[in-house]
Amino acid sequence: MKEWRDSDGGSGWSFADLGADLAGIEFADRLLTKRLSLQAVSRDFRLDDFLPPLTGLEEGLPRDEVVRRFGGMSAPRMNQTIESLRKTILECPGFRGGP
């Protein structure tokens, strides 16, 4: 995962970057599986409909801090935090009303 690499001497772990990645993956998946209409998106797209505000999220954390605070990549606390971010993304207007 890019954020894990970034936490090891790069720009640091960023939940905002991860949130943008997850929102983009969900958006692409819904287009590819036809749960979003390409025609409707091309006509009515608004970024705020698919990406929640990502302010106030942890940014620039070095790896040792990520491990200390979240337990590392596969730790329960990290999984809970990522799942919470996913739920926030799925509450965006553009993702509501679909699977």
Short mmCIF file of C-alpha atoms in Angstrom, two decimals:
data_model
loop_
_atom_site.label_atom_id
_atom_site.label_comp_id
_atom_site.label_asym_id
_atom_site.label_seq_id
_atom_site.Cartn_x
_atom_site.Cartn_y
_atom_site.Cartn_z
CA MET A 1 0.00 0.00 0.00
CA LYS A 2 1.36 3.41 -0.99
CA GLU A 3 0.67 5.01 2.37
CA TRP A 4 2.68 2.31 4.17
CA ARG A 5 5.64 2.99 1.85
CA ASP A 6 5.24 6.75 2.37
CA SER A 7 5.35 6.27 6.14
CA ASP A 8 8.88 4.86 5.85
CA GLY A 9 10.85 8.01 5.12
CA GLY A 10 8.58 9.48 2.46
CA SER A 11 5.84 12.05 2.97
CA GLY A 12 4.37 10.04 5.84
CA TRP A 13 1.09 8.18 6.33
CA SER A 14 -1.93 10.19 5.22
CA PHE A 15 -5.51 9.17 5.95
CA ALA A 16 -6.65 11.94 3.59
CA ASP A 17 -4.66 10.37 0.73
CA LEU A 18 -6.01 6.96 1.65
CA GLY A 19 -9.56 8.34 1.71
CA ALA A 20 -9.14 9.84 -1.76
CA ASP A 21 -7.77 6.51 -3.00
CA LEU A 22 -10.67 4.55 -1.51
CA ALA A 23 -13.24 6.96 -2.94
CA GLY A 24 -11.64 6.69 -6.38
CA ILE A 25 -11.64 2.90 -6.22
CA GLU A 26 -15.33 2.85 -5.21
CA PHE A 27 -16.18 5.32 -7.99
CA ALA A 28 -14.35 3.27 -10.64
CA ASP A 29 -15.87 0.00 -9.40
CA ARG A 30 -19.38 1.41 -9.59
CA LEU A 31 -18.81 2.68 -13.12
CA LEU A 32 -17.34 -0.63 -14.25
CA THR A 33 -20.16 -2.65 -12.71
CA LYS A 34 -22.76 -0.22 -14.08
CA ARG A 35 -24.04 0.77 -10.63
CA LEU A 36 -23.26 4.33 -11.75
CA SER A 37 -24.25 5.60 -15.16
CA LEU A 38 -21.39 7.06 -17.15
CA GLN A 39 -23.85 9.34 -18.94
CA ALA A 40 -25.24 10.68 -15.65
CA VAL A 41 -21.75 11.16 -14.23
CA SER A 42 -20.56 12.98 -17.35
CA ARG A 43 -23.58 15.27 -17.15
CA ASP A 44 -23.95 15.85 -13.40
CA PHE A 45 -20.58 15.07 -11.75
CA ARG A 46 -19.76 17.03 -8.61
CA LEU A 47 -16.66 16.02 -6.64
CA ASP A 48 -18.44 16.60 -3.32
CA ASP A 49 -20.96 13.91 -4.28
CA PHE A 50 -18.22 11.26 -4.24
CA LEU A 51 -15.50 12.53 -1.91
CA PRO A 52 -16.23 13.58 1.66
CA PRO A 53 -14.31 16.38 3.34
CA LEU A 54 -10.99 14.84 4.36
CA THR A 55 -9.90 17.59 6.71
CA GLY A 56 -8.92 16.75 10.25
CA LEU A 57 -7.49 13.33 9.35
CA GLU A 58 -4.02 12.21 10.41
CA GLU A 59 -1.34 13.37 7.97
CA GLY A 60 2.41 12.92 7.60
CA LEU A 61 2.81 10.20 10.22
CA PRO A 62 6.13 8.34 10.19
CA ARG A 63 5.93 4.54 10.27
CA ASP A 64 6.89 4.19 13.93
CA GLU A 65 4.05 6.54 14.86
CA VAL A 66 1.58 4.58 12.70
CA VAL A 67 2.64 1.37 14.44
CA ARG A 68 2.48 2.96 17.90
CA ARG A 69 -0.94 4.55 17.40
CA PHE A 70 -2.67 2.12 15.05
CA GLY A 71 -0.71 -1.12 15.43
CA GLY A 72 0.50 -1.36 11.84
CA MET A 73 -1.20 -2.26 8.57
CA SER A 74 -3.22 -5.31 9.61
CA ALA A 75 -3.90 -4.45 13.24
CA PRO A 76 -7.51 -4.26 14.47
CA ARG A 77 -7.27 -0.53 15.27
CA MET A 78 -6.01 0.25 11.76
CA ASN A 79 -8.72 -1.93 10.20
CA GLN A 80 -11.39 -0.16 12.27
CA THR A 81 -10.07 3.25 11.26
CA ILE A 82 -10.01 2.33 7.56
CA GLU A 83 -13.49 0.80 7.78
CA SER A 84 -14.79 4.00 9.37
CA LEU A 85 -13.27 5.99 6.50
CA ARG A 86 -14.93 3.65 3.98
CA LYS A 87 -18.31 4.12 5.67
CA THR A 88 -17.88 7.90 5.51
CA ILE A 89 -17.15 7.63 1.79
CA LEU A 90 -20.20 5.44 1.16
CA GLU A 91 -22.40 8.06 2.85
CA CYS A 92 -21.55 10.58 0.11
CA PRO A 93 -24.60 11.50 -2.00
CA GLY A 94 -23.18 9.94 -5.16
CA PHE A 95 -22.79 6.54 -3.51
CA ARG A 96 -26.07 6.45 -1.58
CA GLY A 97 -28.89 4.36 -2.92
CA GLY A 98 -26.63 1.72 -4.41
CA PRO A 99 -24.84 -1.39 -3.18
#
